[in-house]
Coordinates of C-alpha atoms in Angstrom, one line a residue:
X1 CA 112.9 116.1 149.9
X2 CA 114.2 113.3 148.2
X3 CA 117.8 111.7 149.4
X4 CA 120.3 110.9 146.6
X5 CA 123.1 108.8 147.0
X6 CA 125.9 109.2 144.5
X7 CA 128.7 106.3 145.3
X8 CA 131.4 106.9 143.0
X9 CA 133.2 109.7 141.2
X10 CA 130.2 111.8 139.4
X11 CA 131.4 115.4 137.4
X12 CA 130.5 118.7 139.1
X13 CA 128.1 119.9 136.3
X14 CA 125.7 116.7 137.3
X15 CA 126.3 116.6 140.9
X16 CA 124.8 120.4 140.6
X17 CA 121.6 119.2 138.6
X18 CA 120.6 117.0 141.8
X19 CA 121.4 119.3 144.7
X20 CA 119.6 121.4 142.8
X21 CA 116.4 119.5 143.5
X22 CA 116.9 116.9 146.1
X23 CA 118.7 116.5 149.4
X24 CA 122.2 115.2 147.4
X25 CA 124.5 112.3 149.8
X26 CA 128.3 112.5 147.9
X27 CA 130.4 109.8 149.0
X28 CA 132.4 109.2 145.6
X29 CA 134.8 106.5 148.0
X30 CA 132.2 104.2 149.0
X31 CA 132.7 100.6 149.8
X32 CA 130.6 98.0 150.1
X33 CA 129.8 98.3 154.1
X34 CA 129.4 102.1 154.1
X35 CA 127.0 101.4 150.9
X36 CA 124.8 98.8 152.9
X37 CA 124.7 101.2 155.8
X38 CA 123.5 104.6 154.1
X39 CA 121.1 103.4 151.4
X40 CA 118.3 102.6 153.7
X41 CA 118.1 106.6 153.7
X42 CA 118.1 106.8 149.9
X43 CA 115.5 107.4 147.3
X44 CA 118.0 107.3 144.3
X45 CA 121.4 105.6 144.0
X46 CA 123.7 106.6 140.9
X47 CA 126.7 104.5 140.5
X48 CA 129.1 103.8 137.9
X49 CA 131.1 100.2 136.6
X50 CA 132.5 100.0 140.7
X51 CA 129.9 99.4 142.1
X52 CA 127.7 96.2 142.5
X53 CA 123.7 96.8 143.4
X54 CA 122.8 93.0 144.2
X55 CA 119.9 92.0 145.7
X56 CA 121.6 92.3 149.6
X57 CA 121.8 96.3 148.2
X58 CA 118.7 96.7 146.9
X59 CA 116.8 95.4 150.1
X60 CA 119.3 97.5 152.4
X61 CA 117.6 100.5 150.7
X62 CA 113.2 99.8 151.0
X63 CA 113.1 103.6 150.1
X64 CA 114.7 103.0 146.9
X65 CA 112.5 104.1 143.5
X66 CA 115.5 104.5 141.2
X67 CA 119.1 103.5 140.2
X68 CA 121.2 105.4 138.0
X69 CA 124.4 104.1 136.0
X70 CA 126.0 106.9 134.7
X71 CA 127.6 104.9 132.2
X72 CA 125.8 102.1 129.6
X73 CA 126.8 99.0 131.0
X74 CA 123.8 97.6 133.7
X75 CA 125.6 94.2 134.2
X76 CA 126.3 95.3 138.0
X77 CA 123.3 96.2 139.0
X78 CA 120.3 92.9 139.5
X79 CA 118.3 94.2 137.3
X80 CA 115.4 91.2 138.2
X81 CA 115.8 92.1 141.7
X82 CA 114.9 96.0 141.1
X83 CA 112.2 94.8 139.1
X84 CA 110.8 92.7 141.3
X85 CA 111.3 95.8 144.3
X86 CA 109.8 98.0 142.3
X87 CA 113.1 100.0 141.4
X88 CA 113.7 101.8 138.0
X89 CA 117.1 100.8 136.6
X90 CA 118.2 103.3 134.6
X91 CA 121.4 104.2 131.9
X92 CA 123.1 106.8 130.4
X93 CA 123.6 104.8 126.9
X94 CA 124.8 107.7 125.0
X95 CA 127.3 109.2 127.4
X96 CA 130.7 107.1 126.1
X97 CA 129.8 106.2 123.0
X98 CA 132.3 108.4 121.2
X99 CA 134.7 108.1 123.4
X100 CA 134.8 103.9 123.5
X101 CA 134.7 104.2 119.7
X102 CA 137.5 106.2 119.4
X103 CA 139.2 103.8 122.5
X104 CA 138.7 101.0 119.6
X105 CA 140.5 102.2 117.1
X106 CA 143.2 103.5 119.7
X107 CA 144.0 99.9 120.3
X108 CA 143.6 99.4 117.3
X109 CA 146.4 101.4 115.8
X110 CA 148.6 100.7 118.9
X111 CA 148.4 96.8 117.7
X112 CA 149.0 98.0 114.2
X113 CA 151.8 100.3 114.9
X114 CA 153.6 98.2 117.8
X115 CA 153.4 101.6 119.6
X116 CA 153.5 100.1 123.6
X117 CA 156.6 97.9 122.5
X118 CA 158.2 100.4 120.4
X119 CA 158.7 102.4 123.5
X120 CA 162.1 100.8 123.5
X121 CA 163.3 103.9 122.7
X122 CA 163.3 105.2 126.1
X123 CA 166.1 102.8 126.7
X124 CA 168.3 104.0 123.9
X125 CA 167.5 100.9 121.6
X126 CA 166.8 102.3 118.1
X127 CA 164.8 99.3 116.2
X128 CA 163.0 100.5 113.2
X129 CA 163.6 97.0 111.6
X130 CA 161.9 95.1 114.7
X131 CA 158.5 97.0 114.6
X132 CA 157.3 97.3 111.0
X133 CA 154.0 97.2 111.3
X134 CA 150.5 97.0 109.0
X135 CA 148.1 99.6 108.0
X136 CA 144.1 99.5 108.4
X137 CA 143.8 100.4 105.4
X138 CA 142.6 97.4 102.3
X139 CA 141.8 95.5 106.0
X140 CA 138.7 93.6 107.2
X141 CA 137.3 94.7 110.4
X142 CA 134.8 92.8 111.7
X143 CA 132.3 94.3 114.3
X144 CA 130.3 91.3 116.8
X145 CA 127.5 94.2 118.4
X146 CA 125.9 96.6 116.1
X147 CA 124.5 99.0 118.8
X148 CA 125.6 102.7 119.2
X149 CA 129.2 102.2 119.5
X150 CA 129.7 99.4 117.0
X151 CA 127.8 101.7 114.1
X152 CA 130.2 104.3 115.0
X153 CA 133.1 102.0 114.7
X154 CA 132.0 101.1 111.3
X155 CA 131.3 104.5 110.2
X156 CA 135.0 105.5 111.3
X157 CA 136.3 102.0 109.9
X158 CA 135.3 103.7 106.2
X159 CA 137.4 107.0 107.0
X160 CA 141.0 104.4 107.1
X161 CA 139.6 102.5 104.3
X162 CA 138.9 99.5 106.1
X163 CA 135.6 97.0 104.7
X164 CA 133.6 96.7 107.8
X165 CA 131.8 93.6 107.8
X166 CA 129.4 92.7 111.3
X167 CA 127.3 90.8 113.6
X168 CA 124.3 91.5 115.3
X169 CA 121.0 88.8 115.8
X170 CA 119.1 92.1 116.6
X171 CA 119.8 93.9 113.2
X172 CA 117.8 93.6 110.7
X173 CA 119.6 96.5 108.2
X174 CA 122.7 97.8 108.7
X175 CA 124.5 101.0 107.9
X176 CA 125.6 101.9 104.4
X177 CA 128.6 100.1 103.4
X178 CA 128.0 97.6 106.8
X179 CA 127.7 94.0 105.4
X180 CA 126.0 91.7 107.7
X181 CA 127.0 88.4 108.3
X182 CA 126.5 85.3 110.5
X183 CA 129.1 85.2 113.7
X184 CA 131.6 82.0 111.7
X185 CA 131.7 84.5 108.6
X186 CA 132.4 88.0 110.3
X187 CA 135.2 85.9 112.2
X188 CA 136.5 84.1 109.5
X189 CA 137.1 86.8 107.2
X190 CA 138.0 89.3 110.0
X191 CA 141.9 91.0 109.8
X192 CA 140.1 92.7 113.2
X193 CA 137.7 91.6 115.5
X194 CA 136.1 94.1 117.7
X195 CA 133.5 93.1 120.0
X196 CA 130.6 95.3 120.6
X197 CA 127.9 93.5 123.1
X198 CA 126.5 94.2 126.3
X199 CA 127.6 91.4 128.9
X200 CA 124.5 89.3 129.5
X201 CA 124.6 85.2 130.3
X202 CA 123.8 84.8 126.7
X203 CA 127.4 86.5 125.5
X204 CA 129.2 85.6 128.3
X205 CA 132.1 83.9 126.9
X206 CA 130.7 84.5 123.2
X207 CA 134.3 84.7 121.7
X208 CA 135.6 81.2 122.8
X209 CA 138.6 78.5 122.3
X210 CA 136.4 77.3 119.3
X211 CA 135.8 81.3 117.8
X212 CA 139.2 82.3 118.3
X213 CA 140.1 79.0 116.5
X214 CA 138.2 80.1 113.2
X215 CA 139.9 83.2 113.0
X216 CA 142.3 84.4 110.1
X217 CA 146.2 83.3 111.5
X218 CA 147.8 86.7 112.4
X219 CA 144.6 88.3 113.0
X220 CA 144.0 91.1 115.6
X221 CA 141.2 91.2 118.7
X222 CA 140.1 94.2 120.8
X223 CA 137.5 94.3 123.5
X224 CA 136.7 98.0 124.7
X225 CA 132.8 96.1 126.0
X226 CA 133.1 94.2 128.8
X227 CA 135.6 91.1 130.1
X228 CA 133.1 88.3 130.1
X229 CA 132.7 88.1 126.6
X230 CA 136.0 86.5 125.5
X231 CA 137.5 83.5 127.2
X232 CA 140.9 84.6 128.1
X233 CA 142.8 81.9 128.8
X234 CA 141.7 80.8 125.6
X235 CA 143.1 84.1 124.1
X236 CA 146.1 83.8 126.0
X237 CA 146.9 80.5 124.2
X238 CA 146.0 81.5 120.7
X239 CA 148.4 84.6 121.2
X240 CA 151.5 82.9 122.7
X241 CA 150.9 80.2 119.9
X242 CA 150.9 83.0 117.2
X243 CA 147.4 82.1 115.4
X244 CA 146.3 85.8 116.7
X245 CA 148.9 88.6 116.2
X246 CA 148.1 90.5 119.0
X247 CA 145.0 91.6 121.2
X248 CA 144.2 94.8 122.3
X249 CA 142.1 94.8 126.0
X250 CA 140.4 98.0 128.1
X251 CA 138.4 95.5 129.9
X252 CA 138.8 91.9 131.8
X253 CA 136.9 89.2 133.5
X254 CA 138.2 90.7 137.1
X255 CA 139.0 94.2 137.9
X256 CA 141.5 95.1 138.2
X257 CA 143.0 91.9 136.9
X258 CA 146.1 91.8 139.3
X259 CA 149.0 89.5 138.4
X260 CA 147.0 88.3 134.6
X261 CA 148.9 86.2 132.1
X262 CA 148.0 88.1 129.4
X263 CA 149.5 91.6 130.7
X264 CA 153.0 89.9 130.3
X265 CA 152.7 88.8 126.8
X266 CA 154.3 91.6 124.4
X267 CA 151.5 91.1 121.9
X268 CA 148.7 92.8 124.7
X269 CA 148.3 96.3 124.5
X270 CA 146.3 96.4 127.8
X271 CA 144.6 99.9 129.5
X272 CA 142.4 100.1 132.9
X273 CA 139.3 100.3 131.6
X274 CA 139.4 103.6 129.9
X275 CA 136.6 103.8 127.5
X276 CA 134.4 106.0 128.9
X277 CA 137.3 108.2 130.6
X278 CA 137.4 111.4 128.6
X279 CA 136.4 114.8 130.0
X280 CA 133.4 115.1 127.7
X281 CA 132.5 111.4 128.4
X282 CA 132.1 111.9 132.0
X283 CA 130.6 115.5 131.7
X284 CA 128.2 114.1 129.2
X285 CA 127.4 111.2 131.5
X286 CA 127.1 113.0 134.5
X287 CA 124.8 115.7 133.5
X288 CA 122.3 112.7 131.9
X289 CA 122.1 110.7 134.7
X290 CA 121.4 113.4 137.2
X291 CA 118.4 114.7 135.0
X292 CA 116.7 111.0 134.1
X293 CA 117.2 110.5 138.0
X294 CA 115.4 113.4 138.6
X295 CA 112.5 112.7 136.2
X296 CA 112.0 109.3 137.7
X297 CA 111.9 111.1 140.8
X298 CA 109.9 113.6 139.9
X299 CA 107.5 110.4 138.6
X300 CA 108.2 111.8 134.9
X301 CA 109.1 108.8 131.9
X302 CA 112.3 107.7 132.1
X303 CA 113.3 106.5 128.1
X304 CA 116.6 105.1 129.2
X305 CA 115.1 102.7 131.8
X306 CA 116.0 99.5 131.2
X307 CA 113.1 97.4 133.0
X308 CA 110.7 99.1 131.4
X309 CA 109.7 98.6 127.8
X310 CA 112.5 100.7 125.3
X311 CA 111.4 102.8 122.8
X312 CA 113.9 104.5 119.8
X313 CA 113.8 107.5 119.6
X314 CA 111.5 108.5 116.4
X315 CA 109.0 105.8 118.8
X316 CA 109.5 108.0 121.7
X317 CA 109.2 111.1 120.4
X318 CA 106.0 110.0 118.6
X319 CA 104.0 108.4 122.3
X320 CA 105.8 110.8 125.2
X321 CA 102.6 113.7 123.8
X322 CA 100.0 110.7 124.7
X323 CA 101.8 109.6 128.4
X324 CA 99.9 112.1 130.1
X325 CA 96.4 110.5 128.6
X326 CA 97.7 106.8 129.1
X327 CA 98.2 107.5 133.0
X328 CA 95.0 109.1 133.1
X329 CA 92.7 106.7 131.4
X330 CA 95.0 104.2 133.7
X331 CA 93.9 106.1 136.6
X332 CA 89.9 105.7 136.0
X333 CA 90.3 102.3 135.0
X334 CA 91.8 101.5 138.6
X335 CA 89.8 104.2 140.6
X336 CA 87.5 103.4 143.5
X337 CA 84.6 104.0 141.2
X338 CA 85.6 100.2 138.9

């Protein structure tokens, strides 16, 4: 029976799915030594963001035909190196997308409001006058990543009345009332930036000194994606300087970020990394990743592989009939008998 090594905190409901079918290894407090000593015993591997599957991981484990992130984000696992081993890398990239949408416009009202600062109450101070704030409403939001949670963010965006303008090479046609624009014009006319993109070395540092720069003065930035894509030092200066008004962060560069500049500035509405952490996020994500781990187990197609050609959905639904076919045409072309 296959072994499957789970490494980080996985819901109930998915853990069930693969003990289920396979022999299930649940060590949800696994560091890095413990990791390199058990996978050699592992056909699967699901992880989540805390885990890193480098190339030192993926040869620790020869027995290895699959990894799972039960989450969207792939950018710790070598996906080149589980290519080259022969290792289907896998994501769940429907899981957190309603819960990192509504994450967005949770710091996003925060900013607006001054909710974390208004807190002040607690101590007794009463200062209505000090935290008048602005509404989303008659606002620009611009939207840098037009994939499943940036469409959702602009179709929310129309709910508060907000004129969602976006950015995405990779988009040909956008969503009713989406305008799309070239990256210098969503960020020029932005009253909100949120950024949308999955961390690659192509949009590592995509908002820079130079982007943040071309932004409207008293303008707002939230990042719910990943650290890596906005400089923050540079953000740091433009919001001590007062060109940005404030930022709202779920992710950094490093986490956790430890002793970070911008966690003292009172502009920063800052949160660990919550965008996926909602009960029905993790339910969601659990129960998917334990079922495409067991198909690419099970040697059935995996659609959310993400070293193997991606099909849409309307594409998938119209091939997955003819898969059965393919692999056996595939089959006599390479038999003995060629």
């Amino acid at each position: 029976m296959p072994r499957v090594l789970v490494v980080e905190p996985l819901s109930q409901a998915g853990l069930e799915v693969l003990a289920a079918e396979h022999d299930l290894d649940y060590r949800p407090d696994c560091g890095r030594a413990e990791l390199l000593a058990c996978v050699g015993a592992a056909h699967a591997l699901i992880v989540r963001s805390g885990t890193q599957v480098d190339a030192a991981v993926l040869a620790a484990g020869p027995r290895l035909r699959v990894v799972g992130r039960a989450g969207v984000g792939v950018n710790n696992i070598d996906i080149e190196a589980a290519t080259r081993q022969g290792v289907v890398a896998l994501n769940v990239p429907d899981g957190n997308t309603i819960a990192a949408c509504e994450q967005t416009f949770a710091l996003m009202l925060a900013l607006a409001r001054n909710l974390p600062t208004a807190a002040s109450l607690r101590a007794g101070r009463w200062e209505r006058e000090r935290f008048v704030g602005v509404e989303l409403r008659g606002k620009t939001l611009g939207v840098v990543g037009l994939g499943r949670i940036g469409q959702e963010v602009c179709h929310r965006a129309a709910a508060f009345g907000m004129r969602p303008i976006a950015h995405d090479p990779f988009v040909a046609e956008a969503p009713g009332g989406v305008r799309l624009a070239p990256l210098a014009e969503v960020l020029a006319e932005a009253d909100f930036l949120t950024v949308h993109t999955p961390l690659t070395p192509e949009t590592r540092g995509l908002i820079g000194a130079r982007e943040l720069a071309s932004m409207k003065r008293g303008a707002y930035l939230i990042n719910c994606a990943r650290g890596g894509l906005v400089d923050e030092d540079a953000l740091a200066r433009a919001l001590r300087s007062g060109h940005l008004a404030g930022a709202g962060l779920d992710v950094f560069a490093a986490e956790p970020p430890g002793d970070h500049p911008l966690l003292a500035l009172d502009n920063v509405v800052a949160t660990p990394h919550l965008g996926a952490s909602t009960r029905e996020a993790q339910e969601v994500s659990a129960l998917l990743v334990a079922r495409y781990v067991c198909d690419a187990l099970a040697g059935r197609p995996v659609r959310t592989a993400v070293n193997l050609p991606a099909l849409d959905e309307p594409a998938w639904s119209a091939v997955r009939g003819l898969l059965p076919l393919a692999e056996l045409l595939g089959g006599l072309c390479t038999g003995p008998c060629v």
